[in-house]
Short mmCIF file of C-alpha atoms in Angstrom, two decimals:
data_model
loop_
_atom_site.label_atom_id
_atom_site.label_comp_id
_atom_site.label_asym_id
_atom_site.label_seq_id
_atom_site.Cartn_x
_atom_site.Cartn_y
_atom_site.Cartn_z
CA GLY A 1 -66.95 126.66 -85.28
CA GLU A 2 -67.86 123.15 -84.10
CA SER A 3 -71.03 121.38 -83.13
CA VAL A 4 -70.90 119.01 -80.21
CA GLY A 5 -73.01 115.91 -80.01
CA LEU A 6 -76.33 115.21 -81.57
CA HIS A 7 -78.23 117.59 -79.33
CA LEU A 8 -76.79 120.88 -80.54
CA PRO A 9 -79.00 121.58 -83.52
CA THR A 10 -77.39 124.82 -84.69
CA LEU A 11 -73.92 126.02 -85.58
CA SER A 12 -73.08 129.57 -86.52
CA VAL A 13 -69.77 130.49 -88.12
CA GLN A 14 -68.20 133.47 -89.81
CA GLU A 15 -67.70 133.38 -93.53
CA GLY A 16 -64.24 132.10 -94.28
CA ASP A 17 -63.90 130.12 -91.06
CA ASN A 18 -63.77 126.35 -90.98
CA SER A 19 -66.83 124.44 -89.76
CA ILE A 20 -66.95 121.10 -88.00
CA ILE A 21 -70.21 119.24 -87.73
CA ASN A 22 -70.28 116.16 -85.54
CA CYS A 23 -72.42 113.08 -85.52
CA ALA A 24 -72.57 110.00 -83.32
CA TYR A 25 -73.92 106.84 -84.89
CA SER A 26 -75.54 104.00 -83.09
CA ASN A 27 -74.84 100.74 -84.86
CA SER A 28 -71.34 99.32 -84.67
CA ALA A 29 -72.26 97.11 -87.66
CA SER A 30 -72.81 100.14 -89.89
CA ASP A 31 -70.28 100.14 -92.68
CA TYR A 32 -71.24 103.04 -94.90
CA PHE A 33 -71.84 106.65 -93.97
CA ILE A 34 -73.00 109.66 -95.93
CA TRP A 35 -73.22 113.35 -95.21
CA TYR A 36 -76.16 115.15 -96.78
CA LYS A 37 -76.87 118.84 -97.10
CA GLN A 38 -80.47 119.97 -97.09
CA GLU A 39 -81.54 123.45 -98.03
CA SER A 40 -84.94 124.71 -97.02
CA GLY A 41 -87.76 122.97 -98.88
CA LYS A 42 -85.42 120.80 -100.91
CA GLY A 43 -84.36 117.21 -100.85
CA PRO A 44 -81.14 116.11 -99.14
CA GLN A 45 -78.12 116.44 -101.41
CA PHE A 46 -75.19 114.06 -101.26
CA ILE A 47 -71.98 115.71 -100.07
CA ILE A 48 -69.50 112.98 -99.29
CA ASP A 49 -69.44 109.39 -98.17
CA ILE A 50 -67.05 107.08 -96.37
CA ARG A 51 -66.84 103.36 -95.83
CA SER A 52 -65.88 101.79 -92.56
CA ASN A 53 -62.51 100.63 -93.88
CA MET A 54 -61.40 104.26 -94.07
CA ASP A 55 -60.74 106.88 -91.40
CA LYS A 56 -60.73 109.96 -93.59
CA ARG A 57 -61.94 111.04 -96.96
CA GLN A 58 -61.55 114.39 -98.65
CA GLY A 59 -63.64 116.14 -101.22
CA GLN A 60 -63.75 119.66 -102.49
CA ARG A 61 -63.56 121.83 -99.36
CA VAL A 62 -65.04 119.01 -97.29
CA THR A 63 -63.46 116.26 -95.26
CA VAL A 64 -65.19 113.43 -93.46
CA LEU A 65 -63.53 111.74 -90.50
CA LEU A 66 -64.68 108.42 -89.11
CA ASN A 67 -63.76 107.16 -85.66
CA LYS A 68 -65.13 103.67 -85.34
CA THR A 69 -63.84 103.23 -81.81
CA VAL A 70 -66.24 105.82 -80.46
CA LYS A 71 -68.73 105.60 -83.33
CA HIS A 72 -68.24 109.20 -84.30
CA LEU A 73 -68.39 110.92 -87.65
CA SER A 74 -67.51 114.49 -88.47
CA LEU A 75 -67.79 116.76 -91.47
CA GLN A 76 -65.26 119.52 -91.87
CA ILE A 77 -66.01 122.36 -94.26
CA ALA A 78 -63.08 124.57 -95.13
CA ALA A 79 -63.48 128.31 -95.76
CA THR A 80 -67.22 128.21 -95.10
CA GLN A 81 -69.30 130.27 -97.50
CA PRO A 82 -72.82 131.71 -97.23
CA GLY A 83 -73.98 129.07 -99.71
CA ASP A 84 -73.02 126.42 -97.18
CA SER A 85 -75.86 127.53 -94.90
CA ALA A 86 -78.18 124.53 -94.65
CA VAL A 87 -79.08 121.61 -92.43
CA TYR A 88 -76.52 118.83 -92.49
CA PHE A 89 -77.41 115.22 -91.78
CA CYS A 90 -75.25 112.23 -91.31
CA ALA A 91 -76.73 108.93 -92.40
CA GLU A 92 -75.56 105.42 -91.63
CA ASN A 93 -76.11 102.15 -93.34
CA LYS A 94 -77.61 99.86 -90.76
CA GLY A 95 -75.80 96.96 -92.33
CA SER A 96 -78.84 95.48 -94.00
CA ARG A 97 -78.55 93.84 -97.38
CA ASN A 98 -80.26 96.63 -99.20
CA ASN A 99 -78.34 99.56 -97.83
CA ASP A 100 -81.13 101.01 -95.75
CA MET A 101 -79.82 104.40 -94.70
CA ARG A 102 -80.99 105.94 -91.44
CA PHE A 103 -80.54 109.60 -90.69
CA GLY A 104 -79.20 111.18 -87.56
CA ALA A 105 -80.52 114.45 -86.21
CA GLY A 106 -79.52 117.36 -88.39
CA THR A 107 -77.35 120.35 -87.58
CA ARG A 108 -78.33 123.73 -88.96
CA LEU A 109 -75.28 125.61 -90.16
CA THR A 110 -75.60 129.37 -90.46
CA VAL A 111 -72.80 131.30 -92.09
CA LYS A 112 -72.54 134.94 -91.13
CA PRO A 113 -71.08 137.34 -93.71
CA ALA B 1 -78.25 113.53 -115.37
CA ALA B 2 -81.68 112.16 -114.57
CA GLY B 3 -82.78 112.54 -110.98
CA VAL B 4 -85.50 111.09 -108.81
CA ILE B 5 -88.83 112.51 -109.90
CA GLN B 6 -91.70 112.91 -107.47
CA SER B 7 -95.27 113.96 -108.04
CA PRO B 8 -97.21 115.88 -107.10
CA ARG B 9 -94.92 118.47 -105.58
CA HIS B 10 -97.69 119.88 -103.43
CA LEU B 11 -100.89 118.28 -102.21
CA ILE B 12 -103.62 119.51 -99.91
CA LYS B 13 -106.07 117.02 -98.45
CA GLU B 14 -108.69 117.04 -95.75
CA LYS B 15 -108.67 114.82 -92.70
CA ARG B 16 -109.77 111.26 -93.36
CA GLU B 17 -109.11 111.58 -97.08
CA THR B 18 -106.66 109.48 -99.07
CA ALA B 19 -103.53 110.65 -100.85
CA THR B 20 -101.18 108.96 -103.30
CA LEU B 21 -97.63 110.07 -103.98
CA LYS B 22 -95.63 108.87 -106.95
CA CYS B 23 -91.92 108.37 -107.38
CA TYR B 24 -89.85 107.66 -110.48
CA PRO B 25 -86.35 106.51 -109.50
CA ILE B 26 -83.17 107.22 -111.38
CA PRO B 27 -82.97 104.83 -114.37
CA ARG B 28 -81.30 101.50 -113.56
CA HIS B 29 -81.56 102.05 -109.82
CA ASP B 30 -82.83 98.92 -108.13
CA THR B 31 -83.88 100.25 -104.73
CA VAL B 32 -86.50 102.84 -103.82
CA TYR B 33 -86.95 104.40 -100.41
CA TRP B 34 -89.65 106.56 -98.86
CA TYR B 35 -88.94 109.04 -96.09
CA GLN B 36 -91.18 111.41 -94.15
CA GLN B 37 -89.84 114.69 -92.83
CA GLY B 38 -91.92 116.78 -90.45
CA PRO B 39 -91.18 120.47 -89.91
CA GLY B 40 -87.78 120.87 -88.27
CA GLN B 41 -87.29 117.11 -88.11
CA ASP B 42 -84.80 114.79 -89.71
CA PRO B 43 -86.08 112.46 -92.43
CA GLN B 44 -87.69 109.34 -91.00
CA PHE B 45 -87.44 106.14 -92.97
CA LEU B 46 -90.79 104.67 -93.92
CA ILE B 47 -90.25 101.78 -96.29
CA SER B 48 -87.99 100.53 -99.06
CA PHE B 49 -88.24 98.26 -102.08
CA TYR B 50 -85.53 96.25 -103.77
CA GLU B 51 -86.26 94.92 -107.22
CA LYS B 52 -89.98 95.53 -106.70
CA MET B 53 -90.17 93.61 -103.44
CA GLN B 54 -90.53 95.25 -100.06
CA SER B 55 -87.11 95.07 -98.45
CA ASP B 56 -87.35 96.98 -95.21
CA LYS B 57 -89.92 98.74 -93.12
CA GLY B 58 -89.43 101.65 -90.80
CA SER B 59 -91.90 103.84 -88.97
CA ILE B 60 -94.64 103.57 -91.54
CA PRO B 61 -98.16 103.77 -90.07
CA ASP B 62 -100.59 100.97 -90.83
CA ARG B 63 -102.72 103.53 -92.67
CA PHE B 64 -99.95 103.86 -95.23
CA SER B 65 -98.97 101.37 -97.87
CA ALA B 66 -96.56 101.40 -100.76
CA GLN B 67 -95.60 99.35 -103.73
CA GLN B 68 -93.12 99.29 -106.56
CA PHE B 69 -94.33 98.53 -110.04
CA SER B 70 -92.82 96.63 -112.96
CA ASP B 71 -91.40 99.85 -114.42
CA TYR B 72 -89.73 100.51 -111.02
CA HIS B 73 -91.82 103.52 -110.17
CA SER B 74 -93.27 103.49 -106.69
CA GLU B 75 -96.40 104.84 -105.06
CA LEU B 76 -97.06 105.69 -101.44
CA ASN B 77 -100.72 105.46 -100.51
CA MET B 78 -101.91 107.21 -97.38
CA SER B 79 -105.43 106.71 -96.08
CA SER B 80 -107.49 108.17 -93.24
CA LEU B 81 -105.21 111.16 -93.25
CA GLU B 82 -104.54 112.94 -90.00
CA LEU B 83 -103.26 116.43 -89.35
CA GLY B 84 -99.99 114.93 -88.14
CA ASP B 85 -99.38 113.42 -91.56
CA SER B 86 -98.61 116.88 -92.90
CA ALA B 87 -94.98 116.65 -93.92
CA LEU B 88 -92.51 116.58 -96.74
CA TYR B 89 -92.32 113.10 -98.25
CA PHE B 90 -89.15 112.12 -99.99
CA CYS B 91 -88.51 109.34 -102.37
CA ALA B 92 -84.94 108.22 -102.94
CA SER B 93 -83.24 105.59 -105.04
CA SER B 94 -79.96 103.76 -105.18
CA ARG B 95 -78.22 101.11 -107.22
CA GLY B 96 -76.22 98.20 -105.89
CA GLY B 97 -75.93 99.46 -102.34
CA ASN B 98 -74.35 102.74 -103.34
CA THR B 99 -75.28 106.33 -102.63
CA ILE B 100 -78.93 107.12 -102.11
CA TYR B 101 -80.17 110.04 -104.18
CA PHE B 102 -83.21 111.98 -103.12
CA GLY B 103 -86.00 113.62 -105.04
CA GLU B 104 -87.19 117.13 -104.29
CA GLY B 105 -90.04 115.84 -102.17
CA SER B 106 -93.82 116.10 -102.11
CA TRP B 107 -95.40 118.49 -99.69
CA LEU B 108 -98.53 117.09 -98.11
CA THR B 109 -100.74 119.39 -96.11
CA VAL B 110 -103.70 117.90 -94.26
CA VAL B 111 -106.35 120.39 -93.23
#
């Protein structure tokens, strides 16, 4: 399953499928990006980050892709599990000295058993 | 590992009252951030402090103020509370421009 654009707030996938969550960022000067996972009533948890000098970064079951040309970021989750159900936010560093991160609109991922 | 500690976790206040939220960043982190998250909304940046000085300001209302103390803990003061201030307030910290780590948040309900 794949979310398209910032205005599709939900994504539903079958357990075991791959998920792709997309995010468009606004500031071409942003040089650091993070994906966060937020479960209900909890604080955002760091998943994976990427700097602007990279196009791709892989973690455990997750991959982040960065396309600076179109200012697009995506999070790929392999073999999605029920525990992956949460809201996912991308955040960008606006390029300020003190790494002021700004969040994009979240995508709610629901994994169906 | 130590995380960002916020208190209180839950707070109920009446309209026009004042509330104070506290945040204890991860040890040796030099930057503290405050975010507000309304129901179903993404976190909105309020304000940040770097080495105890205000470093950036987001959508923080004039009724709100914050500061960072010598021990690096921070407090968010909210006065003349309105119903719309009901939200989850997150504190986060980072060190040297690296990953921002979030606390579990403080739930503020204004009635």
